[in-house]
XYZ file of C-alpha atoms in Angstrom:
309
model
C 31.836 -19.123 -2.609
C 32.977 -15.003 -0.844
C 34.723 -14.361 1.770
C 31.816 -11.328 3.796
C 32.173 -9.407 6.962
C 29.628 -8.714 8.904
C 29.455 -6.295 11.410
C 26.060 -5.433 14.072
C 25.017 -8.728 15.457
C 21.796 -7.463 16.920
C 17.953 -8.813 16.497
C 17.657 -8.322 12.862
C 21.932 -9.063 11.691
C 22.740 -11.661 13.494
C 19.759 -13.817 11.882
C 21.265 -12.432 8.474
C 24.949 -13.373 9.149
C 23.156 -16.898 10.244
C 22.025 -16.936 6.576
C 24.632 -15.901 4.743
C 26.711 -18.208 6.886
C 24.330 -21.246 5.720
C 24.466 -20.449 2.626
C 28.290 -21.448 2.482
C 29.930 -18.256 2.656
C 32.975 -17.833 4.778
C 31.764 -14.893 7.844
C 33.783 -12.571 10.000
C 31.763 -11.018 12.127
C 32.015 -8.408 14.664
C 30.101 -6.903 17.088
C 30.516 -4.099 19.832
C 29.307 -6.729 22.825
C 31.505 -10.223 21.908
C 28.890 -11.848 23.522
C 25.796 -11.206 20.330
C 28.716 -13.096 18.462
C 28.839 -16.769 20.178
C 26.358 -18.581 18.537
C 27.535 -17.719 14.967
C 31.319 -19.186 16.415
C 29.866 -22.030 17.073
C 28.671 -22.647 13.615
C 31.901 -21.897 11.966
C 32.534 -17.867 12.159
C 35.273 -16.268 12.547
C 35.213 -12.759 14.590
C 37.082 -10.220 13.822
C 38.486 -7.985 16.907
C 37.493 -4.239 14.869
C 35.768 -3.606 12.011
C 38.662 -2.854 10.444
C 40.179 -6.252 10.664
C 37.022 -8.195 10.120
C 36.723 -6.675 6.777
C 41.122 -6.993 5.958
C 40.541 -9.981 3.337
C 37.237 -9.662 2.692
C 34.990 -9.580 -0.795
C 31.881 -7.710 0.640
C 31.378 -5.899 4.002
C 27.575 -5.981 5.633
C 27.170 -3.620 8.099
C 23.781 -3.705 10.359
C 23.503 -1.082 13.104
C 21.522 1.419 15.071
C 22.008 5.054 13.437
C 24.425 7.390 11.897
C 26.702 7.520 14.585
C 27.067 3.606 14.665
C 27.439 3.623 10.910
C 30.570 6.339 11.109
C 31.808 4.546 13.459
C 32.274 1.198 11.856
C 33.144 2.900 8.140
C 35.731 5.822 9.496
C 36.318 5.395 12.649
C 40.269 4.877 13.909
C 39.455 0.960 13.434
C 36.492 1.064 10.926
C 36.488 -0.581 8.157
C 37.585 2.086 5.432
C 40.730 1.257 6.937
C 41.802 -2.229 5.725
C 39.124 -2.804 2.763
C 40.211 -4.345 -0.223
C 39.426 -2.505 -2.932
C 36.505 -3.032 -5.357
C 35.063 -4.593 -2.056
C 31.182 -4.906 -1.802
C 30.700 -2.035 0.932
C 26.697 -2.932 1.452
C 25.277 -0.930 4.066
C 21.946 -2.313 5.626
C 21.008 -0.015 8.372
C 18.286 2.521 8.639
C 20.192 5.968 8.409
C 19.933 9.067 7.324
C 19.590 9.965 3.607
C 22.896 12.487 4.042
C 25.082 10.014 5.583
C 24.304 7.711 3.066
C 25.649 10.056 0.262
C 28.403 11.362 2.106
C 29.461 7.837 3.139
C 29.181 6.121 -0.034
C 31.437 8.733 -1.392
C 33.639 7.811 0.990
C 33.647 4.464 -0.031
C 33.958 5.112 -3.912
C 36.708 7.374 -2.401
C 38.586 4.244 -0.862
C 37.600 1.676 -4.250
C 34.603 0.365 -2.762
C 31.849 -0.250 -4.448
C 28.911 0.576 -2.632
C 25.131 0.160 -1.907
C 22.687 1.449 -0.631
C 20.663 -2.043 1.279
C 18.164 -1.112 3.606
C 16.014 -3.836 4.232
C 11.969 -4.307 5.594
C 10.814 -7.318 7.928
C 11.455 -8.078 11.038
C 13.863 -10.663 13.254
C 12.142 -13.786 12.106
C 12.469 -13.233 8.669
C 16.006 -12.053 8.638
C 16.628 -15.571 10.512
C 14.456 -17.500 7.501
C 16.318 -15.580 4.402
C 12.612 -14.075 3.573
C 14.036 -10.339 3.869
C 12.527 -7.637 1.091
C 15.892 -5.191 0.604
C 15.366 -1.695 -0.689
C 18.694 -1.289 -2.795
C 20.410 2.177 -3.845
C 23.241 1.264 -6.240
C 24.655 1.293 -10.250
C 23.389 -1.625 -12.284
C 26.286 -3.077 -12.761
C 27.725 -3.247 -8.897
C 24.028 -4.936 -7.717
C 24.263 -7.383 -10.174
C 27.749 -8.390 -8.941
C 26.198 -8.614 -5.348
C 23.505 -10.866 -5.894
C 25.304 -13.860 -4.959
C 25.946 -12.623 -1.845
C 22.672 -10.983 -1.318
C 20.501 -13.754 -2.758
C 20.132 -16.180 0.891
C 19.137 -12.621 2.604
C 15.734 -12.158 0.431
C 13.318 -13.235 -1.767
C 12.516 -9.837 -3.232
C 15.325 -7.069 -3.508
C 14.261 -4.416 -4.988
C 15.949 -1.540 -6.881
C 14.903 1.872 -6.388
C 18.043 3.505 -8.191
C 20.875 5.344 -7.420
C 22.764 5.125 -4.645
C 20.034 7.009 -1.581
C 17.036 5.531 -3.255
C 16.785 2.678 -1.446
C 17.300 4.563 2.280
C 14.770 7.717 0.858
C 11.834 4.477 0.847
C 12.532 2.994 4.239
C 12.420 6.255 5.872
C 9.233 6.707 3.864
C 7.512 3.554 4.474
C 9.239 3.622 8.496
C 7.971 7.509 8.806
C 4.200 6.136 7.326
C 4.097 3.405 9.892
C 4.946 5.528 12.874
C 1.661 7.634 11.727
C -0.259 4.566 11.636
C 0.748 3.151 14.705
C -0.109 6.222 16.726
C -3.293 6.579 15.564
C -3.730 2.649 15.926
C -2.876 3.218 19.614
C -5.776 6.586 19.756
C -7.959 4.416 18.359
C -7.585 1.300 20.736
C -7.288 3.491 23.709
C -11.005 5.364 22.703
C -12.588 1.670 22.104
C -11.034 0.598 25.385
C -12.575 4.282 27.177
C -16.229 2.958 25.221
C -15.821 -0.355 26.960
C -15.541 -1.995 23.450
C -13.673 -6.005 24.398
C -9.862 -5.119 23.478
C -9.032 -8.298 21.840
C -12.707 -8.483 19.500
C -11.119 -4.688 18.864
C -7.837 -5.874 17.047
C -9.216 -8.925 15.729
C -12.530 -7.058 13.401
C -9.989 -4.153 12.785
C -7.570 -6.561 10.869
C -10.698 -7.518 8.591
C -11.417 -3.846 7.157
C -9.989 -1.530 5.577
C -7.797 -0.065 7.782
C -5.555 -2.455 8.592
C -1.826 -3.496 7.096
C 0.631 -5.286 8.736
C 1.554 -2.505 10.880
C -1.999 -1.746 12.196
C -2.615 -5.327 12.636
C 0.501 -6.428 14.400
C 0.343 -3.861 16.623
C -3.312 -2.941 17.402
C -3.109 -7.202 18.747
C 0.049 -5.997 20.914
C -1.992 -3.234 22.294
C -4.745 -4.922 23.244
C -2.548 -7.754 24.914
C -0.201 -5.366 26.412
C 2.198 -7.258 25.000
C 5.383 -4.540 24.833
C 7.944 -6.706 26.633
C 9.128 -8.602 23.650
C 10.777 -6.043 21.841
C 10.692 -6.529 17.811
C 11.186 -2.566 17.449
C 11.831 -0.647 19.721
C 10.292 3.095 20.086
C 12.968 4.934 20.705
C 14.204 2.620 17.341
C 11.420 4.543 15.577
C 11.288 8.039 17.168
C 14.951 7.743 15.445
C 13.577 6.961 12.174
C 11.184 9.348 11.716
C 13.321 12.052 12.771
C 15.892 11.171 9.643
C 12.688 11.157 7.907
C 11.850 14.569 9.226
C 15.104 15.640 8.211
C 14.417 14.495 4.429
C 11.563 16.161 4.166
C 12.500 19.575 5.428
C 16.121 19.313 2.872
C 13.468 18.903 0.232
C 11.036 21.694 1.499
C 8.736 19.060 2.069
C 5.602 19.236 4.828
C 5.458 16.763 7.385
C 2.663 17.707 9.526
C 1.843 14.152 10.445
C 5.939 12.863 11.008
C 5.803 15.838 13.585
C 2.803 14.287 15.681
C 4.434 10.937 15.530
C 7.766 12.426 16.474
C 6.618 14.521 19.291
C 4.672 11.149 20.585
C 7.475 8.937 20.596
C 9.771 12.146 21.891
C 6.885 11.387 25.169
C 8.139 7.911 25.187
C 11.166 7.896 25.293
C 10.743 10.707 27.577
C 8.640 8.988 30.250
C 10.801 5.568 30.420
C 8.880 3.954 27.300
C 10.987 4.080 24.959
C 13.139 1.307 25.046
C 10.115 -1.269 24.422
C 8.702 -2.403 21.392
C 6.543 0.391 19.829
C 3.263 -0.694 20.503
C 3.741 1.083 24.383
C 2.766 4.171 22.375
C -0.710 3.364 23.568
C -0.062 4.301 27.180
C 0.178 7.617 26.208
C -3.424 7.582 25.279
C -4.273 6.028 28.265
C -3.146 8.528 30.214
C -6.211 10.849 32.194
C -6.753 14.253 29.839
C -8.083 17.066 29.480
C -8.956 16.241 25.945
C -5.964 18.204 24.691
C -2.930 17.094 23.235
C -1.823 14.290 25.472
C 1.967 14.637 25.237
C 4.195 16.347 28.060
C 6.027 18.676 25.580
C 3.333 21.432 23.977
C 3.164 21.496 20.178
C 3.230 24.870 17.946
C -0.180 26.531 17.409
C 0.540 25.902 13.833
C 1.728 21.518 14.530
C -0.521 20.754 11.557
C 0.603 22.908 9.071
C 3.986 23.744 9.358
C 7.344 21.443 9.560
C 8.910 22.324 12.250
C-alpha cells in the first residue's frame, strides 16, 4: 500500500480521499479549513498542518482545489508541496485548471524530481465517494502505468489522452459544452414557463428526446423544481472553467462565440448574488422581465456571435 497525501477536501476531494483510505492506503490530508478533515481523521487518516507537511513522506500527492491560485499556493507556496516532496513521488493534480498553468506546474514538478500526472475528473460528488469517477489523464505512458494502482480506487474509467495538458484540455472543452447546454436549457425552460407548460412535464419529456444529455436532464429537473440550494456544482465554479476554456481558445486562435454567451450569463449570475448557488440558478436570469433584448446586465459587443472577446 502507498503513502498518499491528499490536499483539498471539498465536495469532490473528501470522497476521493475516503476511497483511497478505504482501499488500505496510508493517507495524510490537508485542507485550508481543518474541520473538513474530521470524518477522514476519524476513519484513520492523519492530518498535515501544511501541504508540505502532508507531502513529506508521500509516494503520491493528490490535489483537488478550486482554481489556479489555490493550486499554485498548494504546490509552490512557502509551505507548498514542492518544498518537501520526495524524489520520484507522483504529483497528481485533479483540479480543473487553466491549460497554461498545468504546463507550468508540470515543468516545476519535473524540475523538483516528481512524476506529474494531469488528472482532472468527471463525475459528481456521489460518484467520487463511490469510486465511479472518470479520470482524464495527460501523462507519459510509463508514469500512468506506474500510478495505476493508486488511481484505481477512484474510478471505473481511466482515459489517457496523451501527454501532460491533454487531460485538462479535454476537461475544459467538456465544461464549456456543459455551460452552453445549461444556458440553453434555462432559455428553453423559461420560454416553456411563459407559454404555460407544466415544467415538471417539460423536464420529463425533454429527458426522453434528442436534446437530452446527462447535463441537460439533471439541470432541467433542478430548474423545474427551483432546486438551486443543494449545490452540486456552483455557478461561480462553472464560470471559472468557462473562463479557462476561453483562454485556451484564444491561445489557439479558435472562435468560441457560444462560450462567450455562457460566460456573460455566468458573470450576470454572479453579479446578481447567485454565483454560490447550484449552476441551475442561471434560469433565474431568463425569468426576469425583459423587452426581448439580451438578458444580462452587461451589454455584449455588437459582433458577439462572430468574434472571440
